[in-house]
Short mmCIF file of C-alpha atoms in Angstrom, two decimals:
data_model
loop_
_atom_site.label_atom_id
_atom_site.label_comp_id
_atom_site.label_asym_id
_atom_site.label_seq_id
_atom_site.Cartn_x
_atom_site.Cartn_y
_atom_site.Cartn_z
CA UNK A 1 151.96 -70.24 -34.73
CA UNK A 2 150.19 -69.92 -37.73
CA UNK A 3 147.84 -72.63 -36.74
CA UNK A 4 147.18 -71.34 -34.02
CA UNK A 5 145.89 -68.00 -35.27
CA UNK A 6 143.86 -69.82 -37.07
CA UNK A 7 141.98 -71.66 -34.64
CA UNK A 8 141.80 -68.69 -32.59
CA UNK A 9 140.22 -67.00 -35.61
CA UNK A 10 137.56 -70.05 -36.57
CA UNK A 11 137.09 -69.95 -32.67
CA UNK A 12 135.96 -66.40 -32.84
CA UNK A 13 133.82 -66.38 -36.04
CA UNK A 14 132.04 -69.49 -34.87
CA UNK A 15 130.83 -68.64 -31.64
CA UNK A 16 129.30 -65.32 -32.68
CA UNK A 17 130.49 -63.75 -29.56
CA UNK A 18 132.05 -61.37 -31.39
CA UNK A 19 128.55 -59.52 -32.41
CA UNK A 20 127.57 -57.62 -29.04
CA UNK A 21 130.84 -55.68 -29.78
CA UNK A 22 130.33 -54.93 -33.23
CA UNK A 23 126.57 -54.10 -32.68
CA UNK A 24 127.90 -51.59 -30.48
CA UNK A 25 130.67 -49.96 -31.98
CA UNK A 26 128.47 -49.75 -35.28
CA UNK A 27 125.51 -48.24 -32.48
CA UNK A 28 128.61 -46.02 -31.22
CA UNK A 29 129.44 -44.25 -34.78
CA UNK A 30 125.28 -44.27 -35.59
CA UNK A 31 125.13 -41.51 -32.65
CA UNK A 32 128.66 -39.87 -33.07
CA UNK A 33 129.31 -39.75 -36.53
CA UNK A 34 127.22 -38.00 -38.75
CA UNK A 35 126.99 -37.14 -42.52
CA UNK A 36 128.67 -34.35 -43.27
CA UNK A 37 130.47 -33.43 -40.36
CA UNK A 38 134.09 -32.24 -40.44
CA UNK A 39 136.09 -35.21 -41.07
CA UNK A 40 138.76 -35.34 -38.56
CA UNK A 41 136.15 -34.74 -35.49
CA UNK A 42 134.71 -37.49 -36.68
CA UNK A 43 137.77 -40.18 -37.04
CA UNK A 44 138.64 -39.01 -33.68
CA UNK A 45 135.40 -40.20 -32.04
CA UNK A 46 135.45 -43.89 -34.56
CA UNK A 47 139.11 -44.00 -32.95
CA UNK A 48 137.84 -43.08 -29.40
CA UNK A 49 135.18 -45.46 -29.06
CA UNK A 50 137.20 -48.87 -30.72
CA UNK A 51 139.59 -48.90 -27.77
CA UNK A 52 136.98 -50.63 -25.24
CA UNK A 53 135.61 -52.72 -27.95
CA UNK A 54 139.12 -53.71 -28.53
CA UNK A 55 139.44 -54.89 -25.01
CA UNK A 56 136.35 -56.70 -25.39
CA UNK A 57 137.17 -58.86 -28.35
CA UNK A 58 140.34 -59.71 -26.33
CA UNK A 59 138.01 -60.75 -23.51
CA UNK A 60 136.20 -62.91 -25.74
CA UNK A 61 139.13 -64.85 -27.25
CA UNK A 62 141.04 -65.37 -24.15
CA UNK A 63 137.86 -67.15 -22.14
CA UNK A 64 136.40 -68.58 -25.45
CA UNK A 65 137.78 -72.29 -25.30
CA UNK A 66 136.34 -74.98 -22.57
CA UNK A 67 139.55 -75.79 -20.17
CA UNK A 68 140.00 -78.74 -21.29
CA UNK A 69 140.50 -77.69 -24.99
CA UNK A 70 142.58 -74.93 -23.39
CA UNK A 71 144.30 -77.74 -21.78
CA UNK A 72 144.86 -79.95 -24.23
CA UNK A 73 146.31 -76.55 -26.96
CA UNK A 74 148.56 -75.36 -23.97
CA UNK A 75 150.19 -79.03 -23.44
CA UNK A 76 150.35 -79.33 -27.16
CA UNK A 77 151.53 -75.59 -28.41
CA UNK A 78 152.75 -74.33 -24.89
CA UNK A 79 150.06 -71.48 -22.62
CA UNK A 80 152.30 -68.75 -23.59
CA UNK A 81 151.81 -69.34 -27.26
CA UNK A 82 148.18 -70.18 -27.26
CA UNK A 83 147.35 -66.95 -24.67
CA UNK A 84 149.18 -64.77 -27.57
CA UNK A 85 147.63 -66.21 -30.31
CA UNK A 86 144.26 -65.30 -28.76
CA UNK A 87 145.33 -61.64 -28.43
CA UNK A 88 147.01 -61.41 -31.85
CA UNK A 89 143.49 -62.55 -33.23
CA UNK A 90 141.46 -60.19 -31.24
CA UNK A 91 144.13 -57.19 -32.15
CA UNK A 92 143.69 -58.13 -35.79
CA UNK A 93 140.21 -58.56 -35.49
CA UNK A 94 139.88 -54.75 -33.81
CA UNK A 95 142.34 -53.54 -36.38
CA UNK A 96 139.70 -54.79 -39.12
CA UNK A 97 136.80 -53.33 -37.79
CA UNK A 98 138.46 -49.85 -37.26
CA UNK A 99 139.93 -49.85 -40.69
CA UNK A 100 136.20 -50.35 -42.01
CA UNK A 101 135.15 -47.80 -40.36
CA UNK A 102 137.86 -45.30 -41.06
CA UNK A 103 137.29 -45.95 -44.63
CA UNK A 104 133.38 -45.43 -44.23
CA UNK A 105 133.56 -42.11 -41.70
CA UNK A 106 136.04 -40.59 -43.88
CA UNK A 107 133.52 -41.26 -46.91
CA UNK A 108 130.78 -39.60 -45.80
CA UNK A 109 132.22 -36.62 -43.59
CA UNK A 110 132.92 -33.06 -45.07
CA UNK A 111 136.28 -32.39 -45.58
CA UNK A 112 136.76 -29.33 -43.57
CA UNK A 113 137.99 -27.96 -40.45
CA UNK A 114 135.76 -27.48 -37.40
CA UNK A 115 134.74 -24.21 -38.29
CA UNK A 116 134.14 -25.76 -41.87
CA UNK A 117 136.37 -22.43 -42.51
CA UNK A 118 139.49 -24.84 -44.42
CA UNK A 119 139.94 -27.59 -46.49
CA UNK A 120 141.35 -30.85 -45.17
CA UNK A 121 143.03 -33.10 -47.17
CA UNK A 122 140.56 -36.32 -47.72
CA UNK A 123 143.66 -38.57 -47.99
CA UNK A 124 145.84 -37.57 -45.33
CA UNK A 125 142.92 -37.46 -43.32
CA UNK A 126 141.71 -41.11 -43.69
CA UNK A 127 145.49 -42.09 -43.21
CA UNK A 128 146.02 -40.14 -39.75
CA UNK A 129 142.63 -41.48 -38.81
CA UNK A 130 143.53 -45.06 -39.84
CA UNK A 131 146.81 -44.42 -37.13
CA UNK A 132 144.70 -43.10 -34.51
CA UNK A 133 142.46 -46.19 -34.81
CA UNK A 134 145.97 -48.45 -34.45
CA UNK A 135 146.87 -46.57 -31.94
CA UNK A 136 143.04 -47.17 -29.90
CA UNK A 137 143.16 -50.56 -31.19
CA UNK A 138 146.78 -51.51 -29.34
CA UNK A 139 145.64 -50.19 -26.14
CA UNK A 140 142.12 -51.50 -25.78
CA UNK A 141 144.13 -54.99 -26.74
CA UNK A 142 146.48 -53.65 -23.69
CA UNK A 143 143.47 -53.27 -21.55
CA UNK A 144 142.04 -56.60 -22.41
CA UNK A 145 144.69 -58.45 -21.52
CA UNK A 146 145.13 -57.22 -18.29
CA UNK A 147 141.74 -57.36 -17.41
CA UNK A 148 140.94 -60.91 -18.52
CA UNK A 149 141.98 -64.48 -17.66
CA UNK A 150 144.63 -65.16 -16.54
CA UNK A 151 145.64 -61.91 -14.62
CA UNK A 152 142.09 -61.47 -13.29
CA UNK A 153 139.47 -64.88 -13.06
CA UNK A 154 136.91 -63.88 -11.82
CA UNK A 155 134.13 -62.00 -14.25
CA UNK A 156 133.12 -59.73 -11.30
CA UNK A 157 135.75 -58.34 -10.82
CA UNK A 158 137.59 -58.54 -14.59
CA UNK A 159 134.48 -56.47 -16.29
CA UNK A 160 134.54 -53.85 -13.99
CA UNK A 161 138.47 -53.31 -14.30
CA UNK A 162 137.64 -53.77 -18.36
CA UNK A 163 135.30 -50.83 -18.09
CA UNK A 164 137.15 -48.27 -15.56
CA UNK A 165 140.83 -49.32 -17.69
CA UNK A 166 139.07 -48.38 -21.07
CA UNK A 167 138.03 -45.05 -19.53
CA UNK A 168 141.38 -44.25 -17.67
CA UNK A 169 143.17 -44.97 -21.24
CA UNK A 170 141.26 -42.63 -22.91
CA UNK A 171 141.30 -39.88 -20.59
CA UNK A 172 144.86 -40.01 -18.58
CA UNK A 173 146.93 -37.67 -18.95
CA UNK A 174 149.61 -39.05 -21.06
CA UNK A 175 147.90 -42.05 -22.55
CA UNK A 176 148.95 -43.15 -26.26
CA UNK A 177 144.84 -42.82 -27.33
CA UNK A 178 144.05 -39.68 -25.76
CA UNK A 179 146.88 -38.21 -27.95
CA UNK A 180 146.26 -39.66 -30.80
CA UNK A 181 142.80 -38.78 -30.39
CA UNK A 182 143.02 -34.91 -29.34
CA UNK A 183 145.39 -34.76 -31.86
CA UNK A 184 142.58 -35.08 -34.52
CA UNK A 185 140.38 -33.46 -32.91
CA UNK A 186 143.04 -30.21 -32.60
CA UNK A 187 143.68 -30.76 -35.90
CA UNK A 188 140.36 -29.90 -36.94
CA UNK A 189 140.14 -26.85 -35.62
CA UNK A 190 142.85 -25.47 -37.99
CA UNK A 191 142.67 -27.61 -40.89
CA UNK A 192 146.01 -29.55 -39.74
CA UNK A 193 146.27 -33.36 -40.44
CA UNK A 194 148.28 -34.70 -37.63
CA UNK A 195 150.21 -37.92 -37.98
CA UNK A 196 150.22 -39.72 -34.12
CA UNK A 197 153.51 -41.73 -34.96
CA UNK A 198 154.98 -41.27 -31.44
CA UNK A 199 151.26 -42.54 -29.66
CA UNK A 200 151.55 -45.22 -32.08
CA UNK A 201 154.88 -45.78 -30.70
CA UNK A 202 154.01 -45.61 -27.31
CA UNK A 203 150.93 -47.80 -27.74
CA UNK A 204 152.50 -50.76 -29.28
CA UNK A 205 155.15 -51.31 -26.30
CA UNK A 206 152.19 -50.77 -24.05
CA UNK A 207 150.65 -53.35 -25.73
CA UNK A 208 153.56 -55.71 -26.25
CA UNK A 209 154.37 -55.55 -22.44
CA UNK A 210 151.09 -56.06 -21.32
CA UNK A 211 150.67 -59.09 -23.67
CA UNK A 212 153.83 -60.37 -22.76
CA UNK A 213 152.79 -59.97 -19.00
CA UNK A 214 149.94 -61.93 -19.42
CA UNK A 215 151.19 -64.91 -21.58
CA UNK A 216 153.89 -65.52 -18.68
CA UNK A 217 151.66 -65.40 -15.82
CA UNK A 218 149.11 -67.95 -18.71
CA UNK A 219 152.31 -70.38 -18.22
CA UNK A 220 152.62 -70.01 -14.73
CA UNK A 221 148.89 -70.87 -13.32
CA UNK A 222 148.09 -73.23 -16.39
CA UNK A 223 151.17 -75.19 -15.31
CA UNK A 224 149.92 -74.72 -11.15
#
């Protein structure tokens, strides 16, 4: 498995396909995040806005290889185990780019409650912040993987589905991020630091059994 990750991950970096997300998450946090503004507002929004580029990345890895180097990895490592090593990289890749950014928005936002009325712990803060990113993180990759090859093939009808899944997972009522993310933004309005351990929870068996979904149905029509 190992090597697999890591051609997944050289596959990535190397085809620089991985820029139009960044570009726009970076864009994202250049118009919601500004210096000096209470701190947990402001994680909740870096959270918030990771979960569709999340999905993307996954996107990205899952259609990066020519078939026939998909071929020739599935007949060698078996479609189940290349599909998840595809997602793992793109999760870990997502994970990276919202713990950079967690450590930068927490730098340069004011420690204080909405009303800038009560101190919030800088600390606590970075680390609930850091859990609501996870927790966007796990169900963009969720999103990504149901929206992508090989549960939907065809690219008009796969980005669409990316884009209206992203939305519904950060607005449903009940969704993993949307907790996690009002959470912080609650939060601020008292000076609370809220720790979303149960969204966590909920988003990581989202996202294992929508990765698992999609790495069976990867053996099924590679093998067809």
């Amino acid at each position: 498995m190992t090597a697999l990750l890591r051609y997944q991950a050289a596959l990535l970096l190397r085809s620089q396909r991985w820029l139009p997300p960044v570009v726009l998450y970076a864009a994202a946090l250049g118009v919601g995040v500004q210096g000096g503004q209470p701190v947990l507002d402001s994680l909740g929004w870096a959270a918030a806005v990771l979960l569709p580029v999340a999905a993307w990345l996954v996107r990205i890895c899952v259609t990066g290889e020519p078939s026939a180097a998909r071929g020739c990895v599935s007949a060698a490592r078996g479609p189940a185990r290349a599909h998840l090593a595809s997602v793992l990289v793109a999760l870990a890749a997502a994970t990276v780019l919202g713990a950079v950014a967690t450590v930068v928005v927490t730098l340069i936002s004011d420690p204080v409650s909405t009303g800038h009325g009560t101190r919030v712990p800088l600390l606590p803060a970075g680390g609930a912040g850091l859990l609501a990113a996870l927790v966007c993180a796990l169900l963009g990759t969720a999103v990504g993987a149901l929206t992508a090859w090989p549960v939907l093939r065809s690219p008009g009808r796969a980005v669409p589905a990316l884009l209206l899944a992203a939305l519904l997972a950060l607005v449903a009522s009940g969704s993993p991020a949307r907790a996690a993310v009002s959470g912080l933004v609650t939060g601020s309005k008292s000076g609370a630091v809220p720790l979303p351990l149960l969204p966590l929870a909920g988003a990581a068996v989202v996202a294992a059994a929508a990765t698992a979904a999609a790495c069976a149905l990867s053996s099924r029509r590679t093998s067809a």
